[in-house]
CSV table of C-alpha atoms (C1' of nucleotides) in Angstrom, one decimal:
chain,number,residue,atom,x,y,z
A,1,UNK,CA,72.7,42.0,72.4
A,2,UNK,CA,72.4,40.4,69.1
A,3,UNK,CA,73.1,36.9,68.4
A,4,UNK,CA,76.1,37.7,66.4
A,5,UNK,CA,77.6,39.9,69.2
A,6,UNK,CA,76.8,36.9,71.7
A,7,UNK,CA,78.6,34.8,69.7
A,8,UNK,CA,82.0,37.4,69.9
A,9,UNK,CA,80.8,37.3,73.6
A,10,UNK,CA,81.1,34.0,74.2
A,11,UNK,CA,84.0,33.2,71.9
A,12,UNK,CA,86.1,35.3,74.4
A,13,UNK,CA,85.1,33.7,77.0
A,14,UNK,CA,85.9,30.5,76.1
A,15,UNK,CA,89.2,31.6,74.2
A,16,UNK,CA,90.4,33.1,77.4
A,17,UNK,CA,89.0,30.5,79.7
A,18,UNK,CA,89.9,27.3,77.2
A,19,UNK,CA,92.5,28.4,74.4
A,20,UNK,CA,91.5,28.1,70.6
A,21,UNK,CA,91.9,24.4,70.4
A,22,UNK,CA,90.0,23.5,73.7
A,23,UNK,CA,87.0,25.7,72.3
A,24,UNK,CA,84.7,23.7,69.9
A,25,UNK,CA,82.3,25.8,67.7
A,26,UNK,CA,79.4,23.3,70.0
A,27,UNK,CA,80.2,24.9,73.0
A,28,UNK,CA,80.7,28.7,71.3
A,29,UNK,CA,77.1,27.7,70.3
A,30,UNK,CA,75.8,26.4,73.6
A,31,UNK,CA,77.0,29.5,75.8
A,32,UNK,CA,75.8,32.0,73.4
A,33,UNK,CA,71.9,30.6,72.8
A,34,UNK,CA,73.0,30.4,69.0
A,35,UNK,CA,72.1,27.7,66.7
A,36,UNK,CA,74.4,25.6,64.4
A,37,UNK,CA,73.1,27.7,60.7
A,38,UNK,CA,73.3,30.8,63.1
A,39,UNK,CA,77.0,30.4,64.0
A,40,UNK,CA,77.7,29.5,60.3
A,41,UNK,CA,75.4,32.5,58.7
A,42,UNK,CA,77.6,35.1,60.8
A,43,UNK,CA,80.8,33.8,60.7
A,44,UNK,CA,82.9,31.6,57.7
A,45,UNK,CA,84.0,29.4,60.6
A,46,UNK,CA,86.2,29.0,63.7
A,47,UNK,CA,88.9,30.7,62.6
A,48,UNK,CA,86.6,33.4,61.5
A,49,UNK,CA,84.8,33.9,64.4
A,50,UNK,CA,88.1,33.6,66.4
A,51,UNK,CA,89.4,36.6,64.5
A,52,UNK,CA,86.6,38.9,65.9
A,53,UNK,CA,87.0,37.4,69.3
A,54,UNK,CA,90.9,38.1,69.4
A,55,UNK,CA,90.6,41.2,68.3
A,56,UNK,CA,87.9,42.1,70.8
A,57,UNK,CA,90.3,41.1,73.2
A,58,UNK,CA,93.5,42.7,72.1
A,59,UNK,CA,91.4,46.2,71.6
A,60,UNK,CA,90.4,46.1,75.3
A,61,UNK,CA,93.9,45.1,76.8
A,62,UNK,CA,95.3,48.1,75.1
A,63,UNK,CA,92.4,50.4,76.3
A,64,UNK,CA,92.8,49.3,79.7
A,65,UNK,CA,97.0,50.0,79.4
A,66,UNK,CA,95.9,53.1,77.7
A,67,UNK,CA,94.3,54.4,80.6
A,68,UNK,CA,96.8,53.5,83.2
A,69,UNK,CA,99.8,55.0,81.3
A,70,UNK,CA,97.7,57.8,80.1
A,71,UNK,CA,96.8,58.9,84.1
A,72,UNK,CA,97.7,61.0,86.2
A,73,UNK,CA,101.0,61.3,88.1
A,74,UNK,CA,104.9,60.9,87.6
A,75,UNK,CA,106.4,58.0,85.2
A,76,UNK,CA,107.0,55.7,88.4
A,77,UNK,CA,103.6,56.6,89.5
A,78,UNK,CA,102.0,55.7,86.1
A,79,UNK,CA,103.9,52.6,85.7
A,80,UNK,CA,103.3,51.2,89.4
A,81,UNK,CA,99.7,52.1,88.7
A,82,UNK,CA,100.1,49.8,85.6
A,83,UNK,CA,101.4,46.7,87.4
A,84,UNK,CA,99.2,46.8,90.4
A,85,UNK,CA,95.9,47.3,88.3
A,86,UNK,CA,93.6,44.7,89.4
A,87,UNK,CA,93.7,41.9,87.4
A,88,UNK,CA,92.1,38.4,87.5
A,89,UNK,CA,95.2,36.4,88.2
A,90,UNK,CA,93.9,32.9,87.5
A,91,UNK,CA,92.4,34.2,84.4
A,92,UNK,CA,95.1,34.9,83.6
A,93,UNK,CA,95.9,36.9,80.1
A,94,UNK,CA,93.4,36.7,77.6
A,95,UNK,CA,95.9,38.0,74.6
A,96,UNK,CA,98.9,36.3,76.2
A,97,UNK,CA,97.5,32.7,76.6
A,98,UNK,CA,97.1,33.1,73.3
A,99,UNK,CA,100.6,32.6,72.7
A,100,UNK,CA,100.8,28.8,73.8
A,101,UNK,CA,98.2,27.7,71.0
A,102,UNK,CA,100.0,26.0,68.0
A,103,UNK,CA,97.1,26.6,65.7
A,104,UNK,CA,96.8,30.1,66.9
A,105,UNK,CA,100.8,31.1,66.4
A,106,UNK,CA,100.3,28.9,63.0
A,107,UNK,CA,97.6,31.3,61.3
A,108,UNK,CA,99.3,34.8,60.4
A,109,UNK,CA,95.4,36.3,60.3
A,110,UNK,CA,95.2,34.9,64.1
A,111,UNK,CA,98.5,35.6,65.5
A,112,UNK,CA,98.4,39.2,64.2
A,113,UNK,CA,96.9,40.9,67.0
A,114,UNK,CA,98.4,39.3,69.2
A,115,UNK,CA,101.9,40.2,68.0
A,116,UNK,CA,100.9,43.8,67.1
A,117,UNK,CA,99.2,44.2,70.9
A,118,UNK,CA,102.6,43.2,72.5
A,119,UNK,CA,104.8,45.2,70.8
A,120,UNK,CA,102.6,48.2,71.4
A,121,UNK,CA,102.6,47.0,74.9
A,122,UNK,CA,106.3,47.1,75.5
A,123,UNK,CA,106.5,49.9,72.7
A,124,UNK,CA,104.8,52.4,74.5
A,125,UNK,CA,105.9,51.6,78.6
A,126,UNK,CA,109.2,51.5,76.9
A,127,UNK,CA,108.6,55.6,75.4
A,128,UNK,CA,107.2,56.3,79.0
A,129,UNK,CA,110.2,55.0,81.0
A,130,UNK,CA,112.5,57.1,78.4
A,131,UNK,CA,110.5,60.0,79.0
A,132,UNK,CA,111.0,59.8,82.3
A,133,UNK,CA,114.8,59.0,82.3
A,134,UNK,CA,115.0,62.5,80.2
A,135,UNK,CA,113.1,64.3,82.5
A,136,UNK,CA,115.1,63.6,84.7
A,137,UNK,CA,113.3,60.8,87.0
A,138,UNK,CA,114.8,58.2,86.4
A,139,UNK,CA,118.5,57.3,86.6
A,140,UNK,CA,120.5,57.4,83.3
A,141,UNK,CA,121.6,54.0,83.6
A,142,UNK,CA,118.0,52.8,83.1
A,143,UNK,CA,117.4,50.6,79.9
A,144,UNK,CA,114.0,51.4,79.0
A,145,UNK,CA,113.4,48.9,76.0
A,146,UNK,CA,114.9,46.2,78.6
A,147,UNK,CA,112.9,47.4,81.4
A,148,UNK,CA,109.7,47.4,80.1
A,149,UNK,CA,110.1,43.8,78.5
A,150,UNK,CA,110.9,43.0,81.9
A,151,UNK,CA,107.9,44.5,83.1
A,152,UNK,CA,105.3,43.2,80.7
A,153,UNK,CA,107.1,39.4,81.3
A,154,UNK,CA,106.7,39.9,84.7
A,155,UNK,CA,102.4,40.5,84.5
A,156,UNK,CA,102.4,37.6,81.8
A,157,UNK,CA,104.3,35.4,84.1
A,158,UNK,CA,102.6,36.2,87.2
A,159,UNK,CA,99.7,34.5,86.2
A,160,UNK,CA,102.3,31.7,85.2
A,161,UNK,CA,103.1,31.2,88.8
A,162,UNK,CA,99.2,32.0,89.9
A,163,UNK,CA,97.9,29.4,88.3
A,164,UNK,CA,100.4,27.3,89.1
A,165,UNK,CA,99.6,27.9,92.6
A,166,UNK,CA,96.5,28.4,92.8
A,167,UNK,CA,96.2,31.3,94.1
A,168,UNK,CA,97.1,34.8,93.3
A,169,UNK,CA,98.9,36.2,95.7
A,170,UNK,CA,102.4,34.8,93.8
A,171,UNK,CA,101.1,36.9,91.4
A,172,UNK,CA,100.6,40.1,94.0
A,173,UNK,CA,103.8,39.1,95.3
A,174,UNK,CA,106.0,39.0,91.4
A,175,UNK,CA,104.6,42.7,90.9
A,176,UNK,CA,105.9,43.6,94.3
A,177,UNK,CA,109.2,42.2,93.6
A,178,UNK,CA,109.0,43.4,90.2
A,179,UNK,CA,108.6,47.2,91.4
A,180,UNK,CA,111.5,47.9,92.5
A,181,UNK,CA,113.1,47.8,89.0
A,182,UNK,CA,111.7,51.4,89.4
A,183,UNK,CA,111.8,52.0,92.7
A,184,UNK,CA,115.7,51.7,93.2
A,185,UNK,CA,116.3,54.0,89.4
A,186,UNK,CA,113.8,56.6,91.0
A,187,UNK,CA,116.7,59.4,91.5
A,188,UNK,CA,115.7,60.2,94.7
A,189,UNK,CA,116.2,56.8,96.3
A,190,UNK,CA,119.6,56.2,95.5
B,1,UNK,CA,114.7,2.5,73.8
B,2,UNK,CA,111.5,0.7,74.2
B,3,UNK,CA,108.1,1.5,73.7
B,4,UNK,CA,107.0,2.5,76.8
B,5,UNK,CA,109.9,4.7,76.9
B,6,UNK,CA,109.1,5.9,73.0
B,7,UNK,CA,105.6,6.3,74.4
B,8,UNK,CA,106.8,8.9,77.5
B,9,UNK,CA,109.2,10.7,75.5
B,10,UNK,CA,106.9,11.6,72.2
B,11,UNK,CA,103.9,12.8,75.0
B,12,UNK,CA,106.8,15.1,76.5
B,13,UNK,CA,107.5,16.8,73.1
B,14,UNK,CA,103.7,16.8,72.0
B,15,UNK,CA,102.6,18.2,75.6
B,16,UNK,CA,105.6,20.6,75.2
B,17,UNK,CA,104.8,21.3,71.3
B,18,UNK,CA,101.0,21.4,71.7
B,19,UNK,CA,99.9,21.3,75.0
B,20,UNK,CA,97.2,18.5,76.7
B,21,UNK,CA,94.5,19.5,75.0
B,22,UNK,CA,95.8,19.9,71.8
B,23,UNK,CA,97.7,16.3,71.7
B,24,UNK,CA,95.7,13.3,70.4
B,25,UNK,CA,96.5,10.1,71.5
B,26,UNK,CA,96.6,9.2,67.5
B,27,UNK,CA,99.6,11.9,67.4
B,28,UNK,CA,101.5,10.0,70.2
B,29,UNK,CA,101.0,7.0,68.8
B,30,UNK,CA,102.1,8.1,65.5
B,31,UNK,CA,105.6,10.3,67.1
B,32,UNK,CA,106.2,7.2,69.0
B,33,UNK,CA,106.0,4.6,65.9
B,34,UNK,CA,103.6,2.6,68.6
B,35,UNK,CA,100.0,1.1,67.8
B,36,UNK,CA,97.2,2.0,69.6
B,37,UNK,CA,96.8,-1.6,71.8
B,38,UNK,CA,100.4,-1.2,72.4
B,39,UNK,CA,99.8,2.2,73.9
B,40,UNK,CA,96.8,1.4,75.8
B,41,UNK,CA,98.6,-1.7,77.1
B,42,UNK,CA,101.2,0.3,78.8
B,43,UNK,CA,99.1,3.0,80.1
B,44,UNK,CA,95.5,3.3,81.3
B,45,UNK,CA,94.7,6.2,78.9
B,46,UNK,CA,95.8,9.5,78.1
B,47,UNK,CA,95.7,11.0,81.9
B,48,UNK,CA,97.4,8.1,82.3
B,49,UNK,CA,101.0,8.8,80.1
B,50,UNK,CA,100.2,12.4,80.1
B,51,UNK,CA,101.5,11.8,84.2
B,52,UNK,CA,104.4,9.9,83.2
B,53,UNK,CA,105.6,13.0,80.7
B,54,UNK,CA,104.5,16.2,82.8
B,55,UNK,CA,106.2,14.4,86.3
B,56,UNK,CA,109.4,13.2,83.5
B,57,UNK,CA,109.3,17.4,82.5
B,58,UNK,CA,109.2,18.5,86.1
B,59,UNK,CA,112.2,16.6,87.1
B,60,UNK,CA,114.1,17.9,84.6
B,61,UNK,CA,113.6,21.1,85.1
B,62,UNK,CA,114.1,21.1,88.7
B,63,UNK,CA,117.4,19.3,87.6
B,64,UNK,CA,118.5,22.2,85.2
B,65,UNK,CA,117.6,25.0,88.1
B,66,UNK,CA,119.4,22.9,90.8
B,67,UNK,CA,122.6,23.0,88.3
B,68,UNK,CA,122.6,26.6,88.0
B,69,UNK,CA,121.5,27.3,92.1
B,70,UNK,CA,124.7,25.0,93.2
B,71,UNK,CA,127.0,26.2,90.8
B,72,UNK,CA,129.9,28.5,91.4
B,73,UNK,CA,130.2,31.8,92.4
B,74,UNK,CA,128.5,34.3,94.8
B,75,UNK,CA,124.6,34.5,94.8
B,76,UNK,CA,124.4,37.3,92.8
B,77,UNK,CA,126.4,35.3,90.4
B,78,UNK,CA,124.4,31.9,90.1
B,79,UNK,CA,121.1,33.9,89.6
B,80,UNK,CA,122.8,35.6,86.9
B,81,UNK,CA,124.0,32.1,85.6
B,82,UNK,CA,120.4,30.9,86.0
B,83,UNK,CA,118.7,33.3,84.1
B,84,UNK,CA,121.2,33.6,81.3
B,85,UNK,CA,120.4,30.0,81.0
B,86,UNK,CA,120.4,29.1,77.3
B,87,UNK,CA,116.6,28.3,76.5
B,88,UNK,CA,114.8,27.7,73.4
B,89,UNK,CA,112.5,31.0,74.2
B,90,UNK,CA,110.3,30.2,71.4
B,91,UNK,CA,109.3,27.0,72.4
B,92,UNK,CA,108.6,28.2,75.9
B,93,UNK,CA,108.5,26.1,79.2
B,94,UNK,CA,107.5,22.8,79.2
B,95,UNK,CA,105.9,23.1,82.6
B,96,UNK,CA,104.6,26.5,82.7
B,97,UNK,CA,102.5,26.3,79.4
B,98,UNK,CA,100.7,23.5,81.3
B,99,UNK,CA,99.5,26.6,83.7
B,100,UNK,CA,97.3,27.4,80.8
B,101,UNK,CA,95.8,24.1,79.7
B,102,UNK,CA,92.5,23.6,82.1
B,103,UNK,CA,91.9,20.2,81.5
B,104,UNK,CA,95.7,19.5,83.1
B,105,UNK,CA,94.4,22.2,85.7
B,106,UNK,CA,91.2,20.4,86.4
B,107,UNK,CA,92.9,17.3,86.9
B,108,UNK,CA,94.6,17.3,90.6
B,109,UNK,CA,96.8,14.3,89.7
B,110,UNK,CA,98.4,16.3,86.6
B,111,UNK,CA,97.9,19.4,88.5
B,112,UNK,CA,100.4,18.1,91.3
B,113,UNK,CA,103.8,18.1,89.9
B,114,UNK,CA,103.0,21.6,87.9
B,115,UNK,CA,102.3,23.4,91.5
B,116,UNK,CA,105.4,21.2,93.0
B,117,UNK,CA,108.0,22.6,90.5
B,118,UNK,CA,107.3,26.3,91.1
B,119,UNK,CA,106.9,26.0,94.7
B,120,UNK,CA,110.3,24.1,94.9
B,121,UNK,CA,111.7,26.9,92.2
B,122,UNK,CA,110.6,29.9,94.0
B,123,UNK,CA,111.1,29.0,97.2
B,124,UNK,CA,114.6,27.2,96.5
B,125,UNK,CA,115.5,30.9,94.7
B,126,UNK,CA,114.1,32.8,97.2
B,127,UNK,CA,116.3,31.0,100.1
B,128,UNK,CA,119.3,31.6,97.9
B,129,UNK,CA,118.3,35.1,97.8
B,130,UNK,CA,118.1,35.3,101.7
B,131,UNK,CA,121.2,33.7,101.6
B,132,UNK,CA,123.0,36.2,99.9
B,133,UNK,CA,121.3,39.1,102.4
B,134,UNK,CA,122.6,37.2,105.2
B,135,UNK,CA,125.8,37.2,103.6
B,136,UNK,CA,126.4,41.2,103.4
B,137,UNK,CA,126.4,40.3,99.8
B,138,UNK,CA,122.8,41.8,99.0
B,139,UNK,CA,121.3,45.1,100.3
B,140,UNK,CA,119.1,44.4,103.7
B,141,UNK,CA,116.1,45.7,101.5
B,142,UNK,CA,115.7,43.0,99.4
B,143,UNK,CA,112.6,40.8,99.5
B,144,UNK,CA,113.7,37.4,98.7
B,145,UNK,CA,110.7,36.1,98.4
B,146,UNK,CA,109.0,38.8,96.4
B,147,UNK,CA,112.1,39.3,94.1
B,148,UNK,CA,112.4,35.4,93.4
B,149,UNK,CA,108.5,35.3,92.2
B,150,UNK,CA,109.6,38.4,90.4
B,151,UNK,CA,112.5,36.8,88.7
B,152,UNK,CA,111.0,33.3,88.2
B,153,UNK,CA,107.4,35.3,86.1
B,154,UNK,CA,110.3,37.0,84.1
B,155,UNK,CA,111.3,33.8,82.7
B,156,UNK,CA,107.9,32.5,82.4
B,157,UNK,CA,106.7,35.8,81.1
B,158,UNK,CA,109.7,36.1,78.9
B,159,UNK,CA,108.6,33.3,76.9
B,160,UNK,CA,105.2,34.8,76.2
B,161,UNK,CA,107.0,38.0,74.8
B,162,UNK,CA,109.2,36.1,72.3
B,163,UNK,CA,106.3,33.8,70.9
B,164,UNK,CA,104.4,36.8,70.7
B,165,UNK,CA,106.6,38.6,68.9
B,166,UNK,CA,108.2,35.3,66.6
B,167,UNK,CA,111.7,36.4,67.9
B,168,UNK,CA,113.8,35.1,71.0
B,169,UNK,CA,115.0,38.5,71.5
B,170,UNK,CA,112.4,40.3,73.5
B,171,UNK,CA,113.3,37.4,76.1
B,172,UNK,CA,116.8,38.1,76.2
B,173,UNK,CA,115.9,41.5,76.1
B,174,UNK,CA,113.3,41.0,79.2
B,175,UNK,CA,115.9,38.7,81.2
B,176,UNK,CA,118.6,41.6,81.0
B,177,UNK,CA,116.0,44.2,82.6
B,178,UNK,CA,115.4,41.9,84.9
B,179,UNK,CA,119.2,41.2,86.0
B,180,UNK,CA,118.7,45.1,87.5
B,181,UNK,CA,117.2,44.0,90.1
B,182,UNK,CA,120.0,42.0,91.2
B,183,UNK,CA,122.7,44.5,90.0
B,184,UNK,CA,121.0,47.2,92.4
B,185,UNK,CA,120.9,45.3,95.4
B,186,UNK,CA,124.5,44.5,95.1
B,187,UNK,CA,125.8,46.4,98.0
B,188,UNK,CA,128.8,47.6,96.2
B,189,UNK,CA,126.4,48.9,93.2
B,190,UNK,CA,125.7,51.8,95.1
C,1,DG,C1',68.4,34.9,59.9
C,2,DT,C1',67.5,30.7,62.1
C,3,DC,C1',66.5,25.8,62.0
C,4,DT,C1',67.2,20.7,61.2
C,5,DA,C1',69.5,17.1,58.7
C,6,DT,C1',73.5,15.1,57.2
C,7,DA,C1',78.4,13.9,56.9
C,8,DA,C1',83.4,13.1,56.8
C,9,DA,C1',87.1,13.1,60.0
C,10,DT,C1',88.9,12.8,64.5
C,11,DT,C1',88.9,11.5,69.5
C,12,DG,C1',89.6,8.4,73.1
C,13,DA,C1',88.9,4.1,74.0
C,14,DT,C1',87.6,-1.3,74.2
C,15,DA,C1',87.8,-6.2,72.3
C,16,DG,C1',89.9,-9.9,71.0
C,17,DA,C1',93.1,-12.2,67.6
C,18,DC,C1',98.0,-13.3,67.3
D,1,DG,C1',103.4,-7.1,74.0
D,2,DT,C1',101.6,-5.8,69.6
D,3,DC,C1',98.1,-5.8,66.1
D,4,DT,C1',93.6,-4.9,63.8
D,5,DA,C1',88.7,-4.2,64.2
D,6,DT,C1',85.2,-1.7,66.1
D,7,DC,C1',82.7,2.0,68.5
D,8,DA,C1',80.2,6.0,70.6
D,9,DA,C1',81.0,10.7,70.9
D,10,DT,C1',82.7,15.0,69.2
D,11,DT,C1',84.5,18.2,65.7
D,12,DT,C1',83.8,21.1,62.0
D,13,DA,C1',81.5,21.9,58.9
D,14,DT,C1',77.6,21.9,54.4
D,15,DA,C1',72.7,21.7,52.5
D,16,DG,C1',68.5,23.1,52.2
D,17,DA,C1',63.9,23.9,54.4
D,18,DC,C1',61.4,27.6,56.8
DNA sequence: GTCTATAAATTGATAGAC
DNA sequence: GTCTATCAATTTATAGAC
C-alpha cells in the first residue's frame, strides 16, 4: 500500500473511531507512517483528505447494503438479512457518526456523501419493501417510505443504545424488536 | 442567573451544538459572558463542568419521557404520545450524540449518567410495554423489551436520518413506521 | 515524493493581582 | 469571585532543502 492510500486508511479509521474534529492531521500522520510534507504533497489539507476518506466509507456501506438486498430470497428474507448482518455495534456507523460533527454538516463538499448515501439507503429498502407489497408479500397497509426510515433509524440507533451500554446486545436486541415491522405485514402471519 | 449557572447552561448548548470534543473551554467562556479565572474558579476544569451539563441534560430528559410515560390514556396511547413528542430533529439528542464522542466515552465519570438515562429509558418503556401485555391491551407476542430498544434506536436513529438528510422529515417519517409496531400488536388491530 | 524547520492560532490550564 | 498574564502543548498548516 502506498503512502497516499495509508493515509485514506487511516483517516477512516480515525474518522470512524474519533469524528472529524477529534482527528488531528498529527495523529492521521502517526497511524499511517507518513510524514508532515507527505500528508501535505498528497492531500490540500484536512478537509481534503477527509473527502477521500468519507467517500471511502460511504462507497463501502452501500456495497455492503448492495449485497444484502441484492441476495437471495423473498423481500422479508432480504430485508431481515439486512438488519441482522454482522455489524460492529460499538463501532458504530462510520457514515452515520458522521452526522453529529458540526464542521462536517457545515462543509457541503463533506456532508455530501453522507446525505446522498442515506437517501440511497432508505431509497432503495424503500423500492424493495414496495416491491414486495405488489407482489403480493406484504400487506397493503404497509408504508414502505415510512418503513424503511424506520428501519434504517433503527441500525443507526442501535449503536446509539450499544454504546450507551456498552455492550451490543441492545443493539441485537433493537433489530429483533425492530423485525417485526415485517414480520406481522408478512401476509401469511396475519 | 449567576455565573456558575451561565457557566452549566452555555456547556449544555455547546455539548449539545458541538459535542465534547469539539467545545473549547474559550467557547464556554465566551457563550457564558464569563472569564477564564472565573470559570476555572467554579469548576476544576473542563471534565469538571462538562459533568455538571451532561448529568443537567440527563435529568431533563428523563423528565420529558417520564411526562409522556405517566400521562393519559392506555399504553398504546402514551407510547404514541411519546414518540410523537415534538423534537427539534435536526439538533438531535443531547444525550445520545454523547454515545459518539470517545473522549466522554473514555471517561467513566461522564460515561455514567449517558449509560444511566438509556437504561432507565428502555427499561421504564419496556415495563410499560409489559404492562400493557398484562393488560389484554397488547398481543401476548410482543417482546417488551426487544420492542422498547426498538422504539427507543428509532428515536435516536431518527435523528441521524434528518441531519443526514438537512430535513426533519425523514424523522417524522421514521417515527410513523415505527408507530406499526404498536398499531399491530393492538389486539383489536387484527 | 519525503523530510525538517518554522509559525500563527488555539487549547486547556495555572498564577497571582484586585 | 473575577480579572489579566503567562504557559506548554497541540493544531493546521507553509517553506524550502533533499
Amino acid at each position: 500500500m502506498d503512502t497516499r492510500e495509508r493515509l485514506i486508511e487511516s483517516t477512516r479509521e480515525l474518522l470512524w473511531e474519533r469524528g472529524y474534529v477529534g482527528t488531528s492531521p498529527k495523529a492521521i500522520q502517526q497511524r499511517s507512517g507518513a510524514g508532515q510534507g507527505s500528508m501535505y504533497h498528497h492531500f490540500h489539507g484536512k478537509p481534503d483528505l477527509a473527502l477521500a476518506a468519507i467517500t471511502r466509507n460511504a462507497e463501502e456501506l452501500r456495497e455492503r447494503a448492495r449485497a444484502a438486498f441484492d441476495g437471495p430470497g423473498t423481500v422479508a428474507e432480504r430485508v431481515t438479512a439486512y438488519l441482522r448482518r454482522e455489524r460492529d455495534a460499538l463501532k458504530g456507523c462510520p457514515v452515520g457518526r458522521l452526522t453529529q460533527d458540526p464542521d462536517v454538516m457545515a462543509d457541503p463538499e463533506l456532508r455530501a456523501p453522507i446525505e446522498e448515501t442515506f437517501a440511497w439507503l432508505t431509497g432503495t429498502l424503500s423500492a424493495l419493501l414496495a416491491q414486495g407489497r405488489a407482489d403480493g408479500e406484504l400487506h397493503p397497509s404497509l408504508d414502505p417510505a415510512a418503513t424503511a426510515a424506520a428501519l434504517v433509524a433503527v441500525v443507526q440507533g442501535g449503536y446509539v443504545l450499544a454504546r450507551a451500554a456498552g455492550s451490543p446486545d441492545v443493539y441485537a436486541q433493537a433489530i429483533e424488536g425492530a423485525l417485526a415491522l415485517i414480520h406481522f405485514q408478512q401476509k401469511d402471519n396475519h
